[in-house]
Every structure is written in C-alpha cells, then in structure tokens.
Coordinates of N, CA and C in Angstrom, one line a residue:
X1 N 73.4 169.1 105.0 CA 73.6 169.8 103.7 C 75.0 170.5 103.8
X2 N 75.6 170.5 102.8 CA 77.2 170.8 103.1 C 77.0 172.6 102.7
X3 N 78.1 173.0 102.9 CA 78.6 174.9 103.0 C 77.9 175.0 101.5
X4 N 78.5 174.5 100.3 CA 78.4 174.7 99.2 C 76.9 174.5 97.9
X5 N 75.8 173.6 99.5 CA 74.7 173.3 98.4 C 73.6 173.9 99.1
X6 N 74.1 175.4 98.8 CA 73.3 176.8 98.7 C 73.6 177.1 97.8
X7 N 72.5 177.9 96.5 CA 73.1 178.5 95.5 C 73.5 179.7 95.9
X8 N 72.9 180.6 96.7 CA 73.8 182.1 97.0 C 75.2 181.9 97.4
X9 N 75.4 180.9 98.0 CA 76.8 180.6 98.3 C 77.7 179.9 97.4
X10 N 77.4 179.3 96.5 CA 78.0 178.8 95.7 C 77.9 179.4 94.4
X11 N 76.8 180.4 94.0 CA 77.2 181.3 93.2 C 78.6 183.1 93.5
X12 N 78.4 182.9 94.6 CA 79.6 183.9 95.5 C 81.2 183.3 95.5
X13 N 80.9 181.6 95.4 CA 82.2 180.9 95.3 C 82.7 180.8 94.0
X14 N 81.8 180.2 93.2 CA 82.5 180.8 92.2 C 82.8 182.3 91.0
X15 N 82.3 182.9 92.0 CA 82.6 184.5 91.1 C 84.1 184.5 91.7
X16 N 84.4 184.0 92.6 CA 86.1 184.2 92.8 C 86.9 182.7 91.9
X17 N 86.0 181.5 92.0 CA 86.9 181.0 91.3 C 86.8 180.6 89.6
X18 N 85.7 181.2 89.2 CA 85.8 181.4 87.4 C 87.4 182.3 87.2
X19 N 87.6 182.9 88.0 CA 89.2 183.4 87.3 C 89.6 182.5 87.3
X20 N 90.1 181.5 87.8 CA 91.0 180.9 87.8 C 90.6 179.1 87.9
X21 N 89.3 178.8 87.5 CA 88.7 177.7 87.0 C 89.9 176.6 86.1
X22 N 89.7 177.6 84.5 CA 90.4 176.9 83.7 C 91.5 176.4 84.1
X23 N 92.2 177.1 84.9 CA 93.7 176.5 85.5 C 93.7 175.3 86.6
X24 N 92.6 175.3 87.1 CA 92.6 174.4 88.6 C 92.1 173.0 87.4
X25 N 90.5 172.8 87.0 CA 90.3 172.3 86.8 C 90.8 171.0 86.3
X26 N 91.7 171.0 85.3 CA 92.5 170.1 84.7 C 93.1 168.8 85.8
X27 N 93.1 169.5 87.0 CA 93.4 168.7 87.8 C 92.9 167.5 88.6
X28 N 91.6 168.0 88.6 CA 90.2 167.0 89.0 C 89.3 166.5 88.2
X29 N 89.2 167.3 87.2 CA 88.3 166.8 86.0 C 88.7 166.9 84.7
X30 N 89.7 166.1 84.6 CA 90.7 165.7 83.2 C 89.7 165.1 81.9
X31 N 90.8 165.8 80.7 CA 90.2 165.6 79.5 C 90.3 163.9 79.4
X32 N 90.8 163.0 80.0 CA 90.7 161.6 79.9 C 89.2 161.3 80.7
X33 N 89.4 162.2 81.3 CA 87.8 161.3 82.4 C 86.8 162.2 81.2
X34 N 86.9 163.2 80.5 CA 85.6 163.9 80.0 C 86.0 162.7 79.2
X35 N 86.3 162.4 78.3 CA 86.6 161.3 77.1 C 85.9 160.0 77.5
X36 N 86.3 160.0 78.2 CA 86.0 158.6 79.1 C 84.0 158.6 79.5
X37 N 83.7 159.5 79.9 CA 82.6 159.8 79.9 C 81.4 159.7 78.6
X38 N 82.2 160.4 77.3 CA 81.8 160.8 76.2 C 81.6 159.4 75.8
X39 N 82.0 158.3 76.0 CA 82.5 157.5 75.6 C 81.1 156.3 76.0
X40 N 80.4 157.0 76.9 CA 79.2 156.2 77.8 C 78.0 156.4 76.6
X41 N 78.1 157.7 75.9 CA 76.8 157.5 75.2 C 76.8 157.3 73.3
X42 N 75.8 157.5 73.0 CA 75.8 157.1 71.6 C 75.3 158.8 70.9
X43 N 76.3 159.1 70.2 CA 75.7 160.1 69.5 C 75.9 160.1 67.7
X44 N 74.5 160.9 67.3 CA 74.4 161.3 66.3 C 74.2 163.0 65.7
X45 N 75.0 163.1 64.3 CA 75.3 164.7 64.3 C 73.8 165.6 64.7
X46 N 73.0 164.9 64.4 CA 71.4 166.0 64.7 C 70.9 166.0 65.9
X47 N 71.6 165.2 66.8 CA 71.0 165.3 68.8 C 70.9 166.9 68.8
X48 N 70.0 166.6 69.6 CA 70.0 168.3 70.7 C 70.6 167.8 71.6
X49 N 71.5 168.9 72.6 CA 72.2 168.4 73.6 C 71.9 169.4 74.7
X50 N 71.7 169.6 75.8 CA 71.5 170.0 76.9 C 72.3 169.9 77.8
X51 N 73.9 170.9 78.5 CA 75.1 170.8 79.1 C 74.6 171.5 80.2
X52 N 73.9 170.9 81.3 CA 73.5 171.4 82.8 C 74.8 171.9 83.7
X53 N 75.1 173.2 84.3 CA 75.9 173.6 85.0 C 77.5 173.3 84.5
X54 N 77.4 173.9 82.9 CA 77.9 174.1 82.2 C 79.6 174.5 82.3
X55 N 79.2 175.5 83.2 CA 80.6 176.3 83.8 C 81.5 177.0 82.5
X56 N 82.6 176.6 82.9 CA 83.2 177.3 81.5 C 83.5 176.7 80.1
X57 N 82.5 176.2 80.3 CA 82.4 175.0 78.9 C 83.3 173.9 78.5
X58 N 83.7 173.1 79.9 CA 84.7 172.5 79.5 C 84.8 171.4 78.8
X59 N 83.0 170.5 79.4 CA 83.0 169.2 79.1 C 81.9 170.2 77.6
X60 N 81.3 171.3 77.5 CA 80.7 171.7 76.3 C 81.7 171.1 74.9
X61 N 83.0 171.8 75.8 CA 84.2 172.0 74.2 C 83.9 170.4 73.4
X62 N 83.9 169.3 74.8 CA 83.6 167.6 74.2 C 82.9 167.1 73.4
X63 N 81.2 168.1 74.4 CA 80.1 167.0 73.2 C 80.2 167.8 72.0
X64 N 80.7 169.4 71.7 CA 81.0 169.3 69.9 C 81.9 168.8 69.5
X65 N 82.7 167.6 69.9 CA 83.5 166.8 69.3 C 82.5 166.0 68.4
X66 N 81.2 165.9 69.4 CA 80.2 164.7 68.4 C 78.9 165.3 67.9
X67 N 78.7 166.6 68.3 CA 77.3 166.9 67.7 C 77.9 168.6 67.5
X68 N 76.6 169.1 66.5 CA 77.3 170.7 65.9 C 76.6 171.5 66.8
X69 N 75.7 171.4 67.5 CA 75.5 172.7 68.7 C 75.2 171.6 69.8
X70 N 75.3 172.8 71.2 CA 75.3 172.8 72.2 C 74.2 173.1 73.3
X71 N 73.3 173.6 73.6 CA 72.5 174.3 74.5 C 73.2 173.9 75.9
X72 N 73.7 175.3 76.4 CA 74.3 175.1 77.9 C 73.8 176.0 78.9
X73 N 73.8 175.7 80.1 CA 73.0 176.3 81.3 C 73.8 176.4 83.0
X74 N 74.1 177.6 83.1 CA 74.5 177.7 84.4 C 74.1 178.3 85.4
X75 N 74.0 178.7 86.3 CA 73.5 179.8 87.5 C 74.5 181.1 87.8
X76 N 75.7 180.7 87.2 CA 76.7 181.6 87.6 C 76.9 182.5 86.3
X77 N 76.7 183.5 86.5 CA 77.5 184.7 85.1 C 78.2 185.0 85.4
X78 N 79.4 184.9 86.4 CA 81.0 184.2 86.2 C 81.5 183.0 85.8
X79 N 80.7 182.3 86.0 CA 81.3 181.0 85.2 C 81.1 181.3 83.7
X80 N 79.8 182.1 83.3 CA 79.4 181.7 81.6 C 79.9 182.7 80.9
X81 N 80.8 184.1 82.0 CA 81.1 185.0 81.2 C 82.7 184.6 80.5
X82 N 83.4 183.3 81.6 CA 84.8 182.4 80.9 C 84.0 182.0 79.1
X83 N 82.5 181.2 79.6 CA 82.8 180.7 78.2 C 82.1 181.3 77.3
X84 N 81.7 182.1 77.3 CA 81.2 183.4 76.5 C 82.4 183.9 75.9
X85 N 84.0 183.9 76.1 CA 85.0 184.6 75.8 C 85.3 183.3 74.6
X86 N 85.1 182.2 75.0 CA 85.3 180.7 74.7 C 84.1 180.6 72.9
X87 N 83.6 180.9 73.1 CA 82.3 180.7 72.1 C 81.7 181.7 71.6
X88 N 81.5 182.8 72.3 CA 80.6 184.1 71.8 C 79.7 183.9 72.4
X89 N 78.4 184.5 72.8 CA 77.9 184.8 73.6 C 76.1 184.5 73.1
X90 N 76.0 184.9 72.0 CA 74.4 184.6 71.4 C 74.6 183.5 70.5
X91 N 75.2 183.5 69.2 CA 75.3 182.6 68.0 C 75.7 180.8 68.4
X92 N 75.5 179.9 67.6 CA 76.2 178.5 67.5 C 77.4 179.2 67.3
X93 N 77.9 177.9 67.7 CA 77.6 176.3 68.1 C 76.8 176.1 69.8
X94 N 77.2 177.6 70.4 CA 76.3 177.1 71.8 C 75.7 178.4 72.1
X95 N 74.4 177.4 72.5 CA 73.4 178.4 72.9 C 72.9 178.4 74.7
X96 N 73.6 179.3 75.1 CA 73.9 179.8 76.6 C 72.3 179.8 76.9
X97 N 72.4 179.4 78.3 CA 71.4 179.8 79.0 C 71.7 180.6 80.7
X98 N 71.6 181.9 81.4 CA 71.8 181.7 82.9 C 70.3 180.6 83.6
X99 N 70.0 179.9 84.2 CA 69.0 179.0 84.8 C 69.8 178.4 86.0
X100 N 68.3 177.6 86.5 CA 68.9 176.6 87.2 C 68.6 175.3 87.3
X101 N 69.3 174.5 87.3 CA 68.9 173.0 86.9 C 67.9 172.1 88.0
X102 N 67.6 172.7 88.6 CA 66.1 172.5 89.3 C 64.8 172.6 88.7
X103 N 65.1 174.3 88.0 CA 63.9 174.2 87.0 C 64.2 174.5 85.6
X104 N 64.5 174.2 85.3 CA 65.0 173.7 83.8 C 64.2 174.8 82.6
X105 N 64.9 175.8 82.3 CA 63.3 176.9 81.3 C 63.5 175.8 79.7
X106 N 63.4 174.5 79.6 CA 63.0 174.4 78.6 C 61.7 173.3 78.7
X107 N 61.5 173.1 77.7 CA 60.2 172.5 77.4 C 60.3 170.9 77.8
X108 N 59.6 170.2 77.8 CA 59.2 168.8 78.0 C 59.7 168.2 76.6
X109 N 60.4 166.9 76.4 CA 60.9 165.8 75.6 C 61.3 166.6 74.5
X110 N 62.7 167.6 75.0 CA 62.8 168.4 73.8 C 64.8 167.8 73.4
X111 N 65.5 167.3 74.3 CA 66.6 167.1 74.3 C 66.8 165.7 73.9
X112 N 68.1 164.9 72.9 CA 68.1 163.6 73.0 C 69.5 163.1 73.8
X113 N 70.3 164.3 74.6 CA 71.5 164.2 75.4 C 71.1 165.3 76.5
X114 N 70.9 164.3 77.7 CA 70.9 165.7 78.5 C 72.1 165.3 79.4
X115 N 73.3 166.2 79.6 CA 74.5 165.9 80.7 C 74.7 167.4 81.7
X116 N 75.3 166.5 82.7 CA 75.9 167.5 83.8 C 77.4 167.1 84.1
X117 N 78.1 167.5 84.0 CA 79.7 167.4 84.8 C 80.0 168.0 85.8
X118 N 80.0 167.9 87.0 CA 80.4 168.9 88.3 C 79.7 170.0 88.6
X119 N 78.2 169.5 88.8 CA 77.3 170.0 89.3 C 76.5 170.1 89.9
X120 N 76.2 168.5 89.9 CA 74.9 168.3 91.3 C 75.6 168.4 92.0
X121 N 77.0 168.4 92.6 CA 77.4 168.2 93.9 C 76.8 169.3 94.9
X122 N 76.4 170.6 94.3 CA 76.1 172.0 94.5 C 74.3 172.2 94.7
X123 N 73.6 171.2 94.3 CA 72.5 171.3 94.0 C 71.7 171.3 94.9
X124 N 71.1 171.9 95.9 CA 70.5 171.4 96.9 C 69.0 170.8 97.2
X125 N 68.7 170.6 96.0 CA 67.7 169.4 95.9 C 67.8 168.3 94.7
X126 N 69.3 167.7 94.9 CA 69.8 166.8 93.6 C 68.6 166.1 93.0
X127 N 67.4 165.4 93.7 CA 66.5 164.5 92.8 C 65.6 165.6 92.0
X128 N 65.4 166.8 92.8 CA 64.3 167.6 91.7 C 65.7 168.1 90.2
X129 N 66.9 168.1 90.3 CA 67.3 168.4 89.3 C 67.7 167.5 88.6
X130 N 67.6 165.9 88.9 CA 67.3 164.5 88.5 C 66.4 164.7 87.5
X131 N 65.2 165.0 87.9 CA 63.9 164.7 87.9 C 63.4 166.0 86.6
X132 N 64.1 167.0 86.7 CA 63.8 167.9 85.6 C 65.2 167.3 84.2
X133 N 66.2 167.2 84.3 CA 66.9 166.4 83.6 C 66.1 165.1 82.8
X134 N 65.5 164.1 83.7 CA 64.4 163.9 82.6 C 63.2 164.0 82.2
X135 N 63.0 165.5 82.7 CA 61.6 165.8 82.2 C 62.2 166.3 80.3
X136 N 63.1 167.2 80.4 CA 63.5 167.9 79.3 C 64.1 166.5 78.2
X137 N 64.3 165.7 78.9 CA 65.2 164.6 77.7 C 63.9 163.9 77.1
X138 N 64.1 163.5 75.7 CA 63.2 163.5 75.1 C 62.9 161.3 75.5
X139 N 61.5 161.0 74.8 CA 61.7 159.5 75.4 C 63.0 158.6 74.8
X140 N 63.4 157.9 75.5 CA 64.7 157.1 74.8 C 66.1 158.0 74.7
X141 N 65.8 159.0 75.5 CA 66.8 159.7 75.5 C 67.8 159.4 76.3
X142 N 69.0 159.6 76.2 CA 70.2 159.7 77.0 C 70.1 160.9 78.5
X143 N 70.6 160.5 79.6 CA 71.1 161.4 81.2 C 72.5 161.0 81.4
X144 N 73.3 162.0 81.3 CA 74.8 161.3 82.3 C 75.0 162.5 83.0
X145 N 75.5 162.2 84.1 CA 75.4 162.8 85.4 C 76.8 162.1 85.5
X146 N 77.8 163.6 86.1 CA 79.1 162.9 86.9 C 78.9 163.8 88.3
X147 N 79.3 163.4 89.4 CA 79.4 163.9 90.5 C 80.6 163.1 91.0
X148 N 80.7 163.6 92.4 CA 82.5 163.5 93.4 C 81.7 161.8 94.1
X149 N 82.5 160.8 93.9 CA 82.4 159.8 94.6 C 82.8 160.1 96.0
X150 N 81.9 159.0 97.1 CA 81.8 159.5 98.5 C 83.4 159.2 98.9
X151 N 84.3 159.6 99.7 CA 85.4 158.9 99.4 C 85.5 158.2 100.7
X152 N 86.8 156.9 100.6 CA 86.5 156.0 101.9 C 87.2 156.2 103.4
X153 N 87.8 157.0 103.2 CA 88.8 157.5 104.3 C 87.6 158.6 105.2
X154 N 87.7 158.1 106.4 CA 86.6 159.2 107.4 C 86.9 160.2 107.8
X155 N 88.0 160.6 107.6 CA 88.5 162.4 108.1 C 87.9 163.1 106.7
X156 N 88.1 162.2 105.6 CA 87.7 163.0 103.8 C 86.1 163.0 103.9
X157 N 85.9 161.7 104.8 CA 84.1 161.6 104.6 C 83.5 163.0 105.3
X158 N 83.9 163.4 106.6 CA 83.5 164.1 107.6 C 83.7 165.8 106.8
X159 N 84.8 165.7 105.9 CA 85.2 167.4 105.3 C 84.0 167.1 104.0
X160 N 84.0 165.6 103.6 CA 83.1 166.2 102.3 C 81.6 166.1 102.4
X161 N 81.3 166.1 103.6 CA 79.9 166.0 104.1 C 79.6 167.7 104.8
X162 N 80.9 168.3 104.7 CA 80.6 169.5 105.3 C 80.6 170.6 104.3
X163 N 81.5 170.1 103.1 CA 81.3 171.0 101.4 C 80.2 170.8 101.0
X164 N 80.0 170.0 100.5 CA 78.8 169.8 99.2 C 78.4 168.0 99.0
X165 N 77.9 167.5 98.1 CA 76.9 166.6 98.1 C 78.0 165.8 97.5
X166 N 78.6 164.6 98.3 CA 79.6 163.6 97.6 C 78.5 162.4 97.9
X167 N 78.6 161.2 97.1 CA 77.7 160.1 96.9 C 78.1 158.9 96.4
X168 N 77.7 157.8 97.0 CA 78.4 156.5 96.5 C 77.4 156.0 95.9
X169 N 77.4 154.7 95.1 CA 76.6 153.9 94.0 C 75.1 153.5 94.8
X170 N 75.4 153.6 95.8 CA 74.0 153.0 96.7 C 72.9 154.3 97.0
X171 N 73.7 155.5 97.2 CA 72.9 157.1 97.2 C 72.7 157.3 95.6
X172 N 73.6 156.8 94.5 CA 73.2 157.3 93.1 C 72.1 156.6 93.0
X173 N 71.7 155.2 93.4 CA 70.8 154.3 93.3 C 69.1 155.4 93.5
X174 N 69.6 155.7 94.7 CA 68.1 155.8 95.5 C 67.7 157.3 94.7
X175 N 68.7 158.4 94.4 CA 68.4 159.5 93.8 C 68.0 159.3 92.9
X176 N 68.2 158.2 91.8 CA 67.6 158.3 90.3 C 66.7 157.5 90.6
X177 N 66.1 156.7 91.0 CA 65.1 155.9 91.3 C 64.3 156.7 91.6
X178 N 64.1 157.5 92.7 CA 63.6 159.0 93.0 C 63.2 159.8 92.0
X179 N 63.8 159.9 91.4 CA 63.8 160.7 89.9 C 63.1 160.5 88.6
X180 N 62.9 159.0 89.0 CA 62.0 158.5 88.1 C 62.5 157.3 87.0
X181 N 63.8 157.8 87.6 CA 64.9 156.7 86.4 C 65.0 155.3 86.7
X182 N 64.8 154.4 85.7 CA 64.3 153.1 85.7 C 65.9 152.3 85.3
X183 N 66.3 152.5 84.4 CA 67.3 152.1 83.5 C 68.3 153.3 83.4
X184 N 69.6 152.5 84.5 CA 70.6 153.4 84.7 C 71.9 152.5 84.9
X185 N 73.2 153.0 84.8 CA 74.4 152.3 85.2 C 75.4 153.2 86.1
X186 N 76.1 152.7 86.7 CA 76.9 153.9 87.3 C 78.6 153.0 86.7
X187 N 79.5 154.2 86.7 CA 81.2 154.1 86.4 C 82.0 154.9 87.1
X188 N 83.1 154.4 87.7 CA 83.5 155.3 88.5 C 85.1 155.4 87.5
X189 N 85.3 156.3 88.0 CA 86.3 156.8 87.4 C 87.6 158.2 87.9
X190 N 88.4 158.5 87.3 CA 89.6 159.5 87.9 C 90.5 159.6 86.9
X191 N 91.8 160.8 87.5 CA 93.0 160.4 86.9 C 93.6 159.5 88.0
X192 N 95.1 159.5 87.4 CA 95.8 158.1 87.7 C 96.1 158.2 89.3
X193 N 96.1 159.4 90.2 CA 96.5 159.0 91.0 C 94.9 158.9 92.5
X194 N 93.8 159.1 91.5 CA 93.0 158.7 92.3 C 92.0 158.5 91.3
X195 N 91.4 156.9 90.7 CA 91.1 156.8 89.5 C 89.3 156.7 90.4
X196 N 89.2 156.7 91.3 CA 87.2 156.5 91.6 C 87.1 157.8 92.4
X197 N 87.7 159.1 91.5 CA 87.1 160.4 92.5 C 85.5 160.6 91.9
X198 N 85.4 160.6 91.0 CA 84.1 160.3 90.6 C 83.0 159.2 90.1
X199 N 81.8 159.7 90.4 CA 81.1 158.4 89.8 C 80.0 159.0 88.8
X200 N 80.0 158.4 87.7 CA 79.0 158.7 86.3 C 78.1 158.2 86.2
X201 N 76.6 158.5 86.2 CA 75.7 157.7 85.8 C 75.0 157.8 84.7
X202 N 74.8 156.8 83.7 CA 74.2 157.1 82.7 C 73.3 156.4 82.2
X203 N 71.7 157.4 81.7 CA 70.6 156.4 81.9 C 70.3 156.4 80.8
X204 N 68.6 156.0 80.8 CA 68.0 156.4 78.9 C 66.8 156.2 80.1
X205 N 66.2 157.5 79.4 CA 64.5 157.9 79.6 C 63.8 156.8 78.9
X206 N 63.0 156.2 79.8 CA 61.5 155.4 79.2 C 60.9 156.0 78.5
X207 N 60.6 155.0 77.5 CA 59.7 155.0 76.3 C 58.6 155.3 76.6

C-alpha cells in the first residue's frame, strides 16, 4: 500500500495542496481529458449526479455542463473549502457533502451518474469504494471512475507503487468484477505529451 492510501495522510496532504491545487492541476488532469471522459456517458437534464472525491470541483464544474445539480463528496475540508468559494457552500447547483467514498451517507439506487476523477488512487480499500459507488447508482445506472494508469517504465513503477494505487486494465478488470460490476469498458487517455497517464472505466449497474 503506497505513502498516500491512508486517509490521515492524505487528508494532511492535501490541506497543504488545496492552496495551490487549482494551479497544479491543469497539468495532469486537463479540461480535454475531463471532456474526453464526459464524453463516455449519456446524460439527461433530470440525472442525479453523485461527484465522489470531488476536490475542488473541477470535473463538478463539467457534469453542469450537462445536468443542473450536482451532489459532491470529499474527505478533505481543504479541498471543499476551494470549492465552496467556487459554488457557495449550502444552495444548487451543488450540494457538498464531507464523507468518504467507502461508505457513501447516501441511500441505495438513488443516483443515475455516479463518477470519481482522481480519487481512488488514495482509497485504501478501492473495491469497497467500487462496491458502494454501485450500491448508490440507481439500476441501469452509469460508474466512471478515472484513476493514474500503472506506468511502463520500472524506476516510475517502483515510485508509483510507493505513492498511492496506480493500475493497469488487467487490476481495473479484477477490482470491478470484485465490486460486483458485470458490464464495464476501460479508456486510457492523457494530454499530449503523455496521452495513457490515465485509465477510465465506465460501467452501467445491472438491471
């Protein structure tokens, strides 16, 4: 298990890097790869949407490109206090939650989008937050999940096995199968100068 998939530790990590989130991020997880992702599922204006480890609402700002609220959830109140400045704090279009995507405080088949962007990598029981991801998605619902593809060079393998949870299409396989997920795809994707830093998976909950 790598430095980072402890939440005491990784809620500590990012109270120093929510300052300066919005500025890094752009760099790893580009508005072409959120697009690119958005682009995996089917939406309609009345979905409920469920934005797991939310952070400072970056991929949130996306899915109201397609639907009029939000429901978002992080572990960090430095991450949610960025998007709290971002959206307001109680009212729509998003409705904040602090939690943790392990145990999910909402109800059973209540979401018809449930997504994560850069977040399981941190999770330290990725299939139970699989596994609540579709407990909350309603049946026939949409899962997309992006996380850091495992990468192929061995000096990057050995550093990203010592951060947090990187994964190739054969570990995404066995975790959502694990999870319960039947009907899944995976996509890998990046910006241009390293286009498979991540890999996407997107399912639909059984009927």
């Amino acid at each position: 298990m790598g430095l980072l998939e402890n939440k005491a530790r990784a809620r500590l990590f990012y109270k120093y890097l929510s300052r300066v989130y919005d500025q890094v991020n752009p760099f790893i997880w580009t508005e072409e790869m959120r697009d690119e992702a958005l682009s995996l599922l089917e939406f309609e204006d009345e979905m409920t949407v469920l934005d797991v480890g939310c952070g400072t609402g970056f991929a949130t700002e996306g899915l109201l490109e397609h639907v009029d609220e939000v429901y978002a959830l992080d572990q960090s109140e430095h991450q949610l206090e960025q998007a709290y400045e971002k959206f307001g704090k109680r009212a729509p279009p998003v409705q904040f939650h602090r939690g943790d995507a392990e145990r999910l405080p909402f109800a059973t088949d209540t979401f018809d989008v449930v997504w994560s962007s850069g977040s399981i990598e941190y999770w330290p029981d990725p299939v139970a937050g699989l596994r609540e991801m579709r407990r909350v998605a309603k049946p026939g619902g949409q899962v997309l999940v992006v996380g850091p593809n495992y990468p192929s060079n061995t000096i990057f393998q050995k550093l990203a096995d010592a951060i947090m949870l990187f994964y190739d299409e054969d570990e995404a396989d066995r975790m959502f199968r694990e999870a319960g997920y039947e009907d899944f795809r995976h996509v890998t994707m990046g910006p241009s100068y390293n286009p498979d830093i991540a890999i996407t998976t997107v399912a639909t909950v059984s009927e």
